[in-house]
Amino acid sequence: MRVSVIGGGTVGDEETAVARRVGELLGERGHTLVCGGRTGVMEAACRGATEAGGDTIGILPSTDPNEANDYVDVPIATGIGNARNVLVALNGEGAIAIGGSYGTLSEIAHALDFGRPVAGIASHDVAGVETVETPDAAVEYVETA
């Protein structure tokens, strides 16, 4: 299963730890992680997935695949800026939102529009998002919803 992990590009230690654990769980369970390929939640989740033996895909806003974080296995350069948020949401069979601001909110909306289950950890409280407290609960939700 491919799971989109979405969240802020600039995060604190707590969100970094949560994202890394989400990635680790996805990697351990054989899922492919899809994200925006850059820093913050994206990098921490990719690191966790990679360290657990999982695969990662980064859908980048720029035309340069070298802008991906060091833990992205497959960088996809788009050159379409934040419009790439649609592709991040589309390419996961479920999504896990960790914190985030407007970009994360747009990815949540797209994921819901595509009929994807969305779990949120300390993220936006909107209809359709299953608010959970832990990385384990987030991964279990997208696996079973």
mmCIF file of N, CA and C in Angstrom:
data_model
loop_
_atom_site.group_PDB
_atom_site.id
_atom_site.type_symbol
_atom_site.label_atom_id
_atom_site.label_comp_id
_atom_site.label_asym_id
_atom_site.label_seq_id
_atom_site.Cartn_x
_atom_site.Cartn_y
_atom_site.Cartn_z
ATOM 1 N N MET A 1 0.850 -1.175 0.000
ATOM 2 C CA MET A 1 0.000 0.000 0.000
ATOM 3 C C MET A 1 0.892 1.234 0.000
ATOM 4 N N ARG A 2 0.491 2.239 -0.746
ATOM 5 C CA ARG A 2 1.187 3.533 -0.717
ATOM 6 C C ARG A 2 0.434 4.466 0.218
ATOM 7 N N VAL A 3 1.179 5.122 1.111
ATOM 8 C CA VAL A 3 0.578 6.023 2.086
ATOM 9 C C VAL A 3 1.241 7.389 1.969
ATOM 10 N N SER A 4 0.432 8.429 1.790
ATOM 11 C CA SER A 4 0.945 9.794 1.744
ATOM 12 C C SER A 4 1.132 10.290 3.172
ATOM 13 N N VAL A 5 2.314 10.800 3.460
ATOM 14 C CA VAL A 5 2.571 11.431 4.753
ATOM 15 C C VAL A 5 2.757 12.913 4.474
ATOM 16 N N ILE A 6 1.916 13.725 5.116
ATOM 17 C CA ILE A 6 1.890 15.151 4.835
ATOM 18 C C ILE A 6 2.064 15.942 6.124
ATOM 19 N N GLY A 7 2.683 17.096 6.004
ATOM 20 C CA GLY A 7 2.899 17.947 7.164
ATOM 21 C C GLY A 7 3.860 19.061 6.823
ATOM 22 N N GLY A 8 4.182 19.852 7.823
ATOM 23 C CA GLY A 8 4.989 21.038 7.625
ATOM 24 C C GLY A 8 6.426 20.775 7.231
ATOM 25 N N GLY A 9 6.990 21.733 6.516
ATOM 26 C CA GLY A 9 8.391 21.664 6.107
ATOM 27 C C GLY A 9 9.334 22.145 7.191
ATOM 28 N N THR A 10 8.795 22.863 8.166
ATOM 29 C CA THR A 10 9.571 23.324 9.314
ATOM 30 C C THR A 10 8.837 22.865 10.561
ATOM 31 N N VAL A 11 9.472 21.978 11.331
ATOM 32 C CA VAL A 11 8.801 21.391 12.496
ATOM 33 C C VAL A 11 9.736 21.335 13.692
ATOM 34 N N GLY A 12 9.147 21.161 14.854
ATOM 35 C CA GLY A 12 9.913 21.018 16.081
ATOM 36 C C GLY A 12 10.268 19.568 16.353
ATOM 37 N N ASP A 13 10.902 19.364 17.480
ATOM 38 C CA ASP A 13 11.374 18.030 17.848
ATOM 39 C C ASP A 13 10.246 17.017 18.004
ATOM 40 N N GLU A 14 9.123 17.439 18.582
ATOM 41 C CA GLU A 14 8.023 16.504 18.811
ATOM 42 C C GLU A 14 7.420 16.015 17.492
ATOM 43 N N GLU A 15 7.143 16.942 16.572
ATOM 44 C CA GLU A 15 6.597 16.532 15.270
ATOM 45 C C GLU A 15 7.607 15.700 14.488
ATOM 46 N N THR A 16 8.883 16.034 14.623
ATOM 47 C CA THR A 16 9.921 15.253 13.950
ATOM 48 C C THR A 16 9.902 13.813 14.447
ATOM 49 N N ALA A 17 9.809 13.628 15.744
ATOM 50 C CA ALA A 17 9.787 12.279 16.316
ATOM 51 C C ALA A 17 8.541 11.509 15.887
ATOM 52 N N VAL A 18 7.404 12.187 15.861
ATOM 53 C CA VAL A 18 6.158 11.538 15.443
ATOM 54 C C VAL A 18 6.257 11.119 13.976
ATOM 55 N N ALA A 19 6.728 12.016 13.136
ATOM 56 C CA ALA A 19 6.843 11.708 11.699
ATOM 57 C C ALA A 19 7.820 10.565 11.457
ATOM 58 N N ARG A 20 8.923 10.578 12.168
ATOM 59 C CA ARG A 20 9.917 9.508 12.001
ATOM 60 C C ARG A 20 9.317 8.158 12.389
ATOM 61 N N ARG A 21 8.540 8.146 13.484
ATOM 62 C CA ARG A 21 7.910 6.896 13.912
ATOM 63 C C ARG A 21 6.856 6.441 12.907
ATOM 64 N N VAL A 22 6.085 7.367 12.361
ATOM 65 C CA VAL A 22 5.105 7.009 11.325
ATOM 66 C C VAL A 22 5.833 6.344 10.156
ATOM 67 N N GLY A 23 6.908 6.967 9.686
ATOM 68 C CA GLY A 23 7.680 6.390 8.586
ATOM 69 C C GLY A 23 8.229 5.020 8.921
ATOM 70 N N GLU A 24 8.728 4.885 10.136
ATOM 71 C CA GLU A 24 9.274 3.593 10.580
ATOM 72 C C GLU A 24 8.201 2.511 10.537
ATOM 73 N N LEU A 25 7.029 2.819 11.050
ATOM 74 C CA LEU A 25 5.933 1.846 11.030
ATOM 75 C C LEU A 25 5.533 1.475 9.608
ATOM 76 N N LEU A 26 5.457 2.474 8.733
ATOM 77 C CA LEU A 26 5.106 2.192 7.335
ATOM 78 C C LEU A 26 6.153 1.284 6.697
ATOM 79 N N GLY A 27 7.431 1.581 6.947
ATOM 80 C CA GLY A 27 8.502 0.752 6.404
ATOM 81 C C GLY A 27 8.464 -0.672 6.939
ATOM 82 N N GLU A 28 8.252 -0.805 8.235
ATOM 83 C CA GLU A 28 8.195 -2.138 8.857
ATOM 84 C C GLU A 28 7.052 -2.967 8.302
ATOM 85 N N ARG A 29 5.970 -2.311 7.943
ATOM 86 C CA ARG A 29 4.776 -3.023 7.468
ATOM 87 C C ARG A 29 4.744 -3.183 5.954
ATOM 88 N N GLY A 30 5.825 -2.779 5.286
ATOM 89 C CA GLY A 30 5.943 -2.998 3.850
ATOM 90 C C GLY A 30 5.235 -1.995 2.970
ATOM 91 N N HIS A 31 4.827 -0.864 3.526
ATOM 92 C CA HIS A 31 4.162 0.165 2.737
ATOM 93 C C HIS A 31 5.184 1.091 2.077
ATOM 94 N N THR A 32 4.797 1.707 0.998
ATOM 95 C CA THR A 32 5.611 2.727 0.341
ATOM 96 C C THR A 32 5.117 4.091 0.805
ATOM 97 N N LEU A 33 6.039 4.930 1.228
ATOM 98 C CA LEU A 33 5.715 6.265 1.708
ATOM 99 C C LEU A 33 5.799 7.256 0.555
ATOM 100 N N VAL A 34 4.754 8.057 0.398
ATOM 101 C CA VAL A 34 4.712 9.120 -0.604
ATOM 102 C C VAL A 34 4.660 10.443 0.147
ATOM 103 N N CYS A 35 5.457 11.403 -0.277
ATOM 104 C CA CYS A 35 5.435 12.714 0.382
ATOM 105 C C CYS A 35 5.896 13.787 -0.589
ATOM 106 N N GLY A 36 6.021 14.998 -0.087
ATOM 107 C CA GLY A 36 6.475 16.122 -0.901
ATOM 108 C C GLY A 36 7.976 16.166 -1.089
ATOM 109 N N GLY A 37 8.701 15.253 -0.451
ATOM 110 C CA GLY A 37 10.117 15.049 -0.737
ATOM 111 C C GLY A 37 11.101 16.030 -0.148
ATOM 112 N N ARG A 38 10.651 16.957 0.667
ATOM 113 C CA ARG A 38 11.571 17.991 1.142
ATOM 114 C C ARG A 38 11.881 17.835 2.623
ATOM 115 N N THR A 39 11.793 18.897 3.406
ATOM 116 C CA THR A 39 12.249 18.897 4.790
ATOM 117 C C THR A 39 11.106 18.658 5.785
ATOM 118 N N GLY A 40 11.413 18.785 7.056
ATOM 119 C CA GLY A 40 10.413 18.706 8.111
ATOM 120 C C GLY A 40 9.786 17.339 8.243
ATOM 121 N N VAL A 41 8.451 17.312 8.287
ATOM 122 C CA VAL A 41 7.721 16.047 8.415
ATOM 123 C C VAL A 41 8.117 15.088 7.302
ATOM 124 N N MET A 42 8.273 15.608 6.096
ATOM 125 C CA MET A 42 8.590 14.757 4.940
ATOM 126 C C MET A 42 9.921 14.042 5.138
ATOM 127 N N GLU A 43 10.939 14.786 5.539
ATOM 128 C CA GLU A 43 12.265 14.204 5.726
ATOM 129 C C GLU A 43 12.284 13.228 6.898
ATOM 130 N N ALA A 44 11.650 13.605 8.005
ATOM 131 C CA ALA A 44 11.637 12.724 9.173
ATOM 132 C C ALA A 44 10.915 11.413 8.869
ATOM 133 N N ALA A 45 9.789 11.491 8.175
ATOM 134 C CA ALA A 45 9.051 10.280 7.827
ATOM 135 C C ALA A 45 9.851 9.411 6.863
ATOM 136 N N CYS A 46 10.471 10.040 5.875
ATOM 137 C CA CYS A 46 11.299 9.282 4.931
ATOM 138 C C CYS A 46 12.465 8.608 5.650
ATOM 139 N N ARG A 47 13.057 9.303 6.585
ATOM 140 C CA ARG A 47 14.174 8.721 7.339
ATOM 141 C C ARG A 47 13.709 7.477 8.102
ATOM 142 N N GLY A 48 12.579 7.593 8.798
ATOM 143 C CA GLY A 48 12.053 6.448 9.528
ATOM 144 C C GLY A 48 11.759 5.268 8.618
ATOM 145 N N ALA A 49 11.138 5.545 7.472
ATOM 146 C CA ALA A 49 10.809 4.477 6.528
ATOM 147 C C ALA A 49 12.067 3.819 5.975
ATOM 148 N N THR A 50 13.023 4.633 5.597
ATOM 149 C CA THR A 50 14.270 4.113 5.027
ATOM 150 C C THR A 50 15.012 3.255 6.036
ATOM 151 N N GLU A 51 15.109 3.744 7.262
ATOM 152 C CA GLU A 51 15.815 2.987 8.307
ATOM 153 C C GLU A 51 15.125 1.673 8.638
ATOM 154 N N ALA A 52 13.812 1.587 8.365
ATOM 155 C CA ALA A 52 13.063 0.355 8.593
ATOM 156 C C ALA A 52 13.007 -0.525 7.353
ATOM 157 N N GLY A 53 13.705 -0.132 6.293
ATOM 158 C CA GLY A 53 13.740 -0.933 5.078
ATOM 159 C C GLY A 53 12.633 -0.653 4.092
ATOM 160 N N GLY A 54 11.895 0.441 4.289
ATOM 161 C CA GLY A 54 10.801 0.772 3.387
ATOM 162 C C GLY A 54 11.244 1.600 2.198
ATOM 163 N N ASP A 55 10.325 1.807 1.279
ATOM 164 C CA ASP A 55 10.572 2.599 0.077
ATOM 165 C C ASP A 55 9.885 3.949 0.198
ATOM 166 N N THR A 56 10.514 4.981 -0.394
ATOM 167 C CA THR A 56 9.967 6.332 -0.315
ATOM 168 C C THR A 56 9.944 6.992 -1.685
ATOM 169 N N ILE A 57 8.889 7.773 -1.904
ATOM 170 C CA ILE A 57 8.722 8.553 -3.129
ATOM 171 C C ILE A 57 8.522 10.006 -2.718
ATOM 172 N N GLY A 58 9.285 10.905 -3.322
ATOM 173 C CA GLY A 58 9.133 12.327 -3.051
ATOM 174 C C GLY A 58 8.668 13.058 -4.291
ATOM 175 N N ILE A 59 7.509 13.675 -4.225
ATOM 176 C CA ILE A 59 6.956 14.426 -5.351
ATOM 177 C C ILE A 59 7.278 15.901 -5.108
ATOM 178 N N LEU A 60 8.268 16.373 -5.826
ATOM 179 C CA LEU A 60 8.862 17.681 -5.576
ATOM 180 C C LEU A 60 8.169 18.816 -6.326
ATOM 181 N N PRO A 61 8.164 20.008 -5.733
ATOM 182 C CA PRO A 61 7.549 21.148 -6.410
ATOM 183 C C PRO A 61 8.420 21.717 -7.532
ATOM 184 N N SER A 62 9.710 21.455 -7.492
ATOM 185 C CA SER A 62 10.655 22.055 -8.439
ATOM 186 C C SER A 62 10.967 21.120 -9.605
ATOM 187 N N THR A 63 11.835 21.596 -10.481
ATOM 188 C CA THR A 63 12.272 20.786 -11.621
ATOM 189 C C THR A 63 13.554 20.016 -11.321
ATOM 190 N N ASP A 64 14.088 20.159 -10.112
ATOM 191 C CA ASP A 64 15.374 19.561 -9.760
ATOM 192 C C ASP A 64 15.208 18.387 -8.802
ATOM 193 N N PRO A 65 15.391 17.158 -9.282
ATOM 194 C CA PRO A 65 15.246 15.995 -8.398
ATOM 195 C C PRO A 65 16.291 15.963 -7.284
ATOM 196 N N ASN A 66 17.364 16.716 -7.437
ATOM 197 C CA ASN A 66 18.393 16.755 -6.400
ATOM 198 C C ASN A 66 17.963 17.547 -5.171
ATOM 199 N N GLU A 67 16.831 18.206 -5.225
ATOM 200 C CA GLU A 67 16.316 18.931 -4.074
ATOM 201 C C GLU A 67 15.605 18.025 -3.072
ATOM 202 N N ALA A 68 15.462 16.761 -3.400
ATOM 203 C CA ALA A 68 14.823 15.817 -2.477
ATOM 204 C C ALA A 68 15.704 15.618 -1.252
ATOM 205 N N ASN A 69 15.071 15.304 -0.136
ATOM 206 C CA ASN A 69 15.851 15.002 1.061
ATOM 207 C C ASN A 69 16.627 13.691 0.857
ATOM 208 N N ASP A 70 17.602 13.469 1.709
ATOM 209 C CA ASP A 70 18.520 12.334 1.544
ATOM 210 C C ASP A 70 17.855 10.974 1.683
ATOM 211 N N TYR A 71 16.617 10.921 2.161
ATOM 212 C CA TYR A 71 15.955 9.642 2.409
ATOM 213 C C TYR A 71 14.892 9.307 1.368
ATOM 214 N N VAL A 72 14.803 10.087 0.316
ATOM 215 C CA VAL A 72 13.867 9.807 -0.773
ATOM 216 C C VAL A 72 14.535 8.852 -1.754
ATOM 217 N N ASP A 73 13.884 7.719 -1.999
ATOM 218 C CA ASP A 73 14.409 6.737 -2.963
ATOM 219 C C ASP A 73 14.100 7.146 -4.394
ATOM 220 N N VAL A 74 12.879 7.612 -4.614
ATOM 221 C CA VAL A 74 12.444 7.975 -5.957
ATOM 222 C C VAL A 74 11.969 9.429 -5.949
ATOM 223 N N PRO A 75 12.830 10.357 -6.373
ATOM 224 C CA PRO A 75 12.401 11.748 -6.460
ATOM 225 C C PRO A 75 11.694 12.003 -7.793
ATOM 226 N N ILE A 76 10.564 12.667 -7.725
ATOM 227 C CA ILE A 76 9.818 13.008 -8.930
ATOM 228 C C ILE A 76 9.742 14.531 -9.006
ATOM 229 N N ALA A 77 10.485 15.104 -9.924
ATOM 230 C CA ALA A 77 10.482 16.550 -10.129
ATOM 231 C C ALA A 77 9.272 16.913 -10.978
ATOM 232 N N THR A 78 8.524 17.932 -10.545
ATOM 233 C CA THR A 78 7.307 18.283 -11.270
ATOM 234 C C THR A 78 7.364 19.673 -11.907
ATOM 235 N N GLY A 79 8.042 20.618 -11.261
ATOM 236 C CA GLY A 79 8.062 21.976 -11.773
ATOM 237 C C GLY A 79 6.734 22.698 -11.648
ATOM 238 N N ILE A 80 5.829 22.191 -10.817
ATOM 239 C CA ILE A 80 4.501 22.797 -10.719
ATOM 240 C C ILE A 80 4.233 23.427 -9.347
ATOM 241 N N GLY A 81 5.259 23.620 -8.552
ATOM 242 C CA GLY A 81 5.093 24.273 -7.263
ATOM 243 C C GLY A 81 4.135 23.528 -6.353
ATOM 244 N N ASN A 82 3.322 24.307 -5.619
ATOM 245 C CA ASN A 82 2.402 23.696 -4.661
ATOM 246 C C ASN A 82 1.276 22.907 -5.322
ATOM 247 N N ALA A 83 1.115 23.038 -6.622
ATOM 248 C CA ALA A 83 0.117 22.220 -7.318
ATOM 249 C C ALA A 83 0.469 20.737 -7.209
ATOM 250 N N ARG A 84 1.727 20.449 -6.858
ATOM 251 C CA ARG A 84 2.130 19.061 -6.664
ATOM 252 C C ARG A 84 1.415 18.420 -5.483
ATOM 253 N N ASN A 85 0.779 19.234 -4.614
ATOM 254 C CA ASN A 85 0.033 18.695 -3.479
ATOM 255 C C ASN A 85 -1.064 17.741 -3.931
ATOM 256 N N VAL A 86 -1.640 18.020 -5.089
ATOM 257 C CA VAL A 86 -2.664 17.133 -5.646
ATOM 258 C C VAL A 86 -2.050 15.758 -5.919
ATOM 259 N N LEU A 87 -0.850 15.740 -6.470
ATOM 260 C CA LEU A 87 -0.187 14.476 -6.802
ATOM 261 C C LEU A 87 0.225 13.703 -5.561
ATOM 262 N N VAL A 88 0.634 14.411 -4.523
ATOM 263 C CA VAL A 88 0.981 13.744 -3.264
ATOM 264 C C VAL A 88 -0.251 13.016 -2.724
ATOM 265 N N ALA A 89 -1.376 13.710 -2.695
ATOM 266 C CA ALA A 89 -2.613 13.107 -2.190
ATOM 267 C C ALA A 89 -3.104 11.977 -3.088
ATOM 268 N N LEU A 90 -3.039 12.172 -4.381
ATOM 269 C CA LEU A 90 -3.540 11.183 -5.340
ATOM 270 C C LEU A 90 -2.764 9.871 -5.286
ATOM 271 N N ASN A 91 -1.472 9.947 -5.031
ATOM 272 C CA ASN A 91 -0.622 8.766 -5.124
ATOM 273 C C ASN A 91 -0.518 7.940 -3.861
ATOM 274 N N GLY A 92 -1.241 8.318 -2.822
ATOM 275 C CA GLY A 92 -1.358 7.476 -1.634
ATOM 276 C C GLY A 92 -2.744 6.867 -1.590
ATOM 277 N N GLU A 93 -2.825 5.655 -1.090
ATOM 278 C CA GLU A 93 -4.134 5.018 -0.915
ATOM 279 C C GLU A 93 -4.777 5.457 0.394
ATOM 280 N N GLY A 94 -4.012 6.159 1.198
ATOM 281 C CA GLY A 94 -4.460 6.768 2.435
ATOM 282 C C GLY A 94 -3.469 7.869 2.753
ATOM 283 N N ALA A 95 -3.807 8.730 3.717
ATOM 284 C CA ALA A 95 -2.903 9.825 4.081
ATOM 285 C C ALA A 95 -2.838 9.973 5.590
ATOM 286 N N ILE A 96 -1.650 10.349 6.049
ATOM 287 C CA ILE A 96 -1.442 10.664 7.450
ATOM 288 C C ILE A 96 -0.911 12.088 7.519
ATOM 289 N N ALA A 97 -1.673 12.960 8.186
ATOM 290 C CA ALA A 97 -1.287 14.359 8.344
ATOM 291 C C ALA A 97 -0.703 14.554 9.737
ATOM 292 N N ILE A 98 0.458 15.203 9.783
ATOM 293 C CA ILE A 98 1.121 15.485 11.049
ATOM 294 C C ILE A 98 1.331 16.992 11.124
ATOM 295 N N GLY A 99 0.590 17.646 12.024
ATOM 296 C CA GLY A 99 0.702 19.096 12.147
ATOM 297 C C GLY A 99 0.364 19.768 10.837
ATOM 298 N N GLY A 100 1.166 20.773 10.485
ATOM 299 C CA GLY A 100 1.043 21.412 9.180
ATOM 300 C C GLY A 100 0.209 22.676 9.182
ATOM 301 N N SER A 101 0.282 23.356 8.059
ATOM 302 C CA SER A 101 -0.417 24.619 7.862
ATOM 303 C C SER A 101 -1.280 24.514 6.610
ATOM 304 N N TYR A 102 -1.293 25.562 5.802
ATOM 305 C CA TYR A 102 -2.191 25.590 4.646
ATOM 306 C C TYR A 102 -1.859 24.553 3.576
ATOM 307 N N GLY A 103 -0.589 24.298 3.340
ATOM 308 C CA GLY A 103 -0.226 23.280 2.352
ATOM 309 C C GLY A 103 -0.729 21.911 2.762
ATOM 310 N N THR A 104 -0.581 21.598 4.052
ATOM 311 C CA THR A 104 -1.084 20.329 4.575
ATOM 312 C C THR A 104 -2.602 20.281 4.459
ATOM 313 N N LEU A 105 -3.244 21.386 4.773
ATOM 314 C CA LEU A 105 -4.699 21.452 4.671
ATOM 315 C C LEU A 105 -5.154 21.187 3.239
ATOM 316 N N SER A 106 -4.431 21.726 2.262
ATOM 317 C CA SER A 106 -4.806 21.480 0.866
ATOM 318 C C SER A 106 -4.636 20.006 0.514
ATOM 319 N N GLU A 107 -3.574 19.384 1.018
ATOM 320 C CA GLU A 107 -3.363 17.951 0.743
ATOM 321 C C GLU A 107 -4.441 17.106 1.407
ATOM 322 N N ILE A 108 -4.855 17.494 2.621
ATOM 323 C CA ILE A 108 -5.954 16.790 3.290
ATOM 324 C C ILE A 108 -7.212 16.882 2.429
ATOM 325 N N ALA A 109 -7.529 18.086 1.962
ATOM 326 C CA ALA A 109 -8.731 18.280 1.144
ATOM 327 C C ALA A 109 -8.684 17.439 -0.123
ATOM 328 N N HIS A 110 -7.535 17.414 -0.779
ATOM 329 C CA HIS A 110 -7.413 16.599 -1.998
ATOM 330 C C HIS A 110 -7.562 15.117 -1.679
ATOM 331 N N ALA A 111 -6.921 14.659 -0.612
ATOM 332 C CA ALA A 111 -7.032 13.244 -0.243
ATOM 333 C C ALA A 111 -8.489 12.871 0.026
ATOM 334 N N LEU A 112 -9.194 13.714 0.769
ATOM 335 C CA LEU A 112 -10.606 13.443 1.038
ATOM 336 C C LEU A 112 -11.426 13.469 -0.242
ATOM 337 N N ASP A 113 -11.121 14.413 -1.129
ATOM 338 C CA ASP A 113 -11.823 14.510 -2.407
ATOM 339 C C ASP A 113 -11.618 13.243 -3.246
ATOM 340 N N PHE A 114 -10.435 12.635 -3.129
ATOM 341 C CA PHE A 114 -10.146 11.394 -3.851
ATOM 342 C C PHE A 114 -10.686 10.163 -3.122
ATOM 343 N N GLY A 115 -11.333 10.370 -1.983
ATOM 344 C CA GLY A 115 -11.913 9.252 -1.241
ATOM 345 C C GLY A 115 -10.911 8.481 -0.411
ATOM 346 N N ARG A 116 -9.796 9.102 -0.101
ATOM 347 C CA ARG A 116 -8.756 8.437 0.692
ATOM 348 C C ARG A 116 -9.045 8.600 2.182
ATOM 349 N N PRO A 117 -8.766 7.575 2.977
ATOM 350 C CA PRO A 117 -8.864 7.753 4.424
ATOM 351 C C PRO A 117 -7.714 8.643 4.889
ATOM 352 N N VAL A 118 -8.022 9.555 5.817
ATOM 353 C CA VAL A 118 -7.016 10.482 6.322
ATOM 354 C C VAL A 118 -7.004 10.423 7.845
ATOM 355 N N ALA A 119 -5.832 10.156 8.406
ATOM 356 C CA ALA A 119 -5.628 10.216 9.852
ATOM 357 C C ALA A 119 -4.826 11.473 10.142
ATOM 358 N N GLY A 120 -5.162 12.150 11.229
ATOM 359 C CA GLY A 120 -4.453 13.369 11.590
ATOM 360 C C GLY A 120 -3.914 13.302 13.005
ATOM 361 N N ILE A 121 -2.631 13.629 13.144
ATOM 362 C CA ILE A 121 -1.991 13.713 14.459
ATOM 363 C C ILE A 121 -1.655 15.181 14.693
ATOM 364 N N ALA A 122 -2.336 15.804 15.663
ATOM 365 C CA ALA A 122 -2.123 17.227 15.961
ATOM 366 C C ALA A 122 -2.186 18.062 14.679
ATOM 367 N N SER A 123 -3.160 17.739 13.836
ATOM 368 C CA SER A 123 -3.292 18.413 12.548
ATOM 369 C C SER A 123 -4.640 19.121 12.489
ATOM 370 N N HIS A 124 -5.112 19.395 11.294
ATOM 371 C CA HIS A 124 -6.350 20.130 11.087
ATOM 372 C C HIS A 124 -7.561 19.292 11.487
ATOM 373 N N ASP A 125 -8.466 19.911 12.215
ATOM 374 C CA ASP A 125 -9.683 19.257 12.678
ATOM 375 C C ASP A 125 -10.803 19.578 11.694
ATOM 376 N N VAL A 126 -10.888 18.784 10.650
ATOM 377 C CA VAL A 126 -11.916 18.987 9.631
ATOM 378 C C VAL A 126 -12.704 17.696 9.435
ATOM 379 N N ALA A 127 -13.922 17.832 8.962
ATOM 380 C CA ALA A 127 -14.770 16.671 8.714
ATOM 381 C C ALA A 127 -14.065 15.700 7.776
ATOM 382 N N GLY A 128 -14.116 14.434 8.122
ATOM 383 C CA GLY A 128 -13.505 13.408 7.294
ATOM 384 C C GLY A 128 -12.135 12.971 7.757
ATOM 385 N N VAL A 129 -11.494 13.758 8.617
ATOM 386 C CA VAL A 129 -10.176 13.395 9.141
ATOM 387 C C VAL A 129 -10.361 12.675 10.468
ATOM 388 N N GLU A 130 -9.785 11.500 10.583
ATOM 389 C CA GLU A 130 -9.815 10.743 11.827
ATOM 390 C C GLU A 130 -8.678 11.236 12.708
ATOM 391 N N THR A 131 -9.018 11.957 13.757
ATOM 392 C CA THR A 131 -8.003 12.472 14.670
ATOM 393 C C THR A 131 -7.529 11.341 15.568
ATOM 394 N N VAL A 132 -6.219 11.130 15.590
ATOM 395 C CA VAL A 132 -5.618 10.068 16.404
ATOM 396 C C VAL A 132 -4.495 10.680 17.234
ATOM 397 N N GLU A 133 -4.052 9.944 18.232
ATOM 398 C CA GLU A 133 -3.035 10.460 19.148
ATOM 399 C C GLU A 133 -1.640 9.920 18.877
ATOM 400 N N THR A 134 -1.545 8.770 18.214
ATOM 401 C CA THR A 134 -0.239 8.112 18.077
ATOM 402 C C THR A 134 0.050 7.693 16.646
ATOM 403 N N PRO A 135 1.324 7.526 16.335
ATOM 404 C CA PRO A 135 1.678 6.995 15.020
ATOM 405 C C PRO A 135 1.062 5.622 14.753
ATOM 406 N N ASP A 136 1.041 4.764 15.751
ATOM 407 C CA ASP A 136 0.451 3.431 15.569
ATOM 408 C C ASP A 136 -1.017 3.532 15.165
ATOM 409 N N ALA A 137 -1.764 4.390 15.856
ATOM 410 C CA ALA A 137 -3.187 4.556 15.541
ATOM 411 C C ALA A 137 -3.379 5.130 14.142
ATOM 412 N N ALA A 138 -2.503 6.032 13.727
ATOM 413 C CA ALA A 138 -2.606 6.618 12.382
ATOM 414 C C ALA A 138 -2.400 5.563 11.310
ATOM 415 N N VAL A 139 -1.364 4.771 11.454
ATOM 416 C CA VAL A 139 -1.070 3.735 10.457
ATOM 417 C C VAL A 139 -2.180 2.695 10.445
ATOM 418 N N GLU A 140 -2.642 2.272 11.606
ATOM 419 C CA GLU A 140 -3.723 1.289 11.670
ATOM 420 C C GLU A 140 -4.993 1.827 11.010
ATOM 421 N N TYR A 141 -5.270 3.111 11.199
ATOM 422 C CA TYR A 141 -6.470 3.681 10.595
ATOM 423 C C TYR A 141 -6.401 3.622 9.068
ATOM 424 N N VAL A 142 -5.308 4.081 8.483
ATOM 425 C CA VAL A 142 -5.255 4.069 7.016
ATOM 426 C C VAL A 142 -5.186 2.655 6.448
ATOM 427 N N GLU A 143 -4.674 1.718 7.236
ATOM 428 C CA GLU A 143 -4.630 0.333 6.764
ATOM 429 C C GLU A 143 -6.023 -0.313 6.748
ATOM 430 N N THR A 144 -6.893 0.100 7.651
ATOM 431 C CA THR A 144 -8.171 -0.595 7.808
ATOM 432 C C THR A 144 -9.394 0.175 7.341
ATOM 433 N N ALA A 145 -9.226 1.472 7.069
ATOM 434 C CA ALA A 145 -10.403 2.291 6.696
ATOM 435 C C ALA A 145 -10.839 2.005 5.270
#
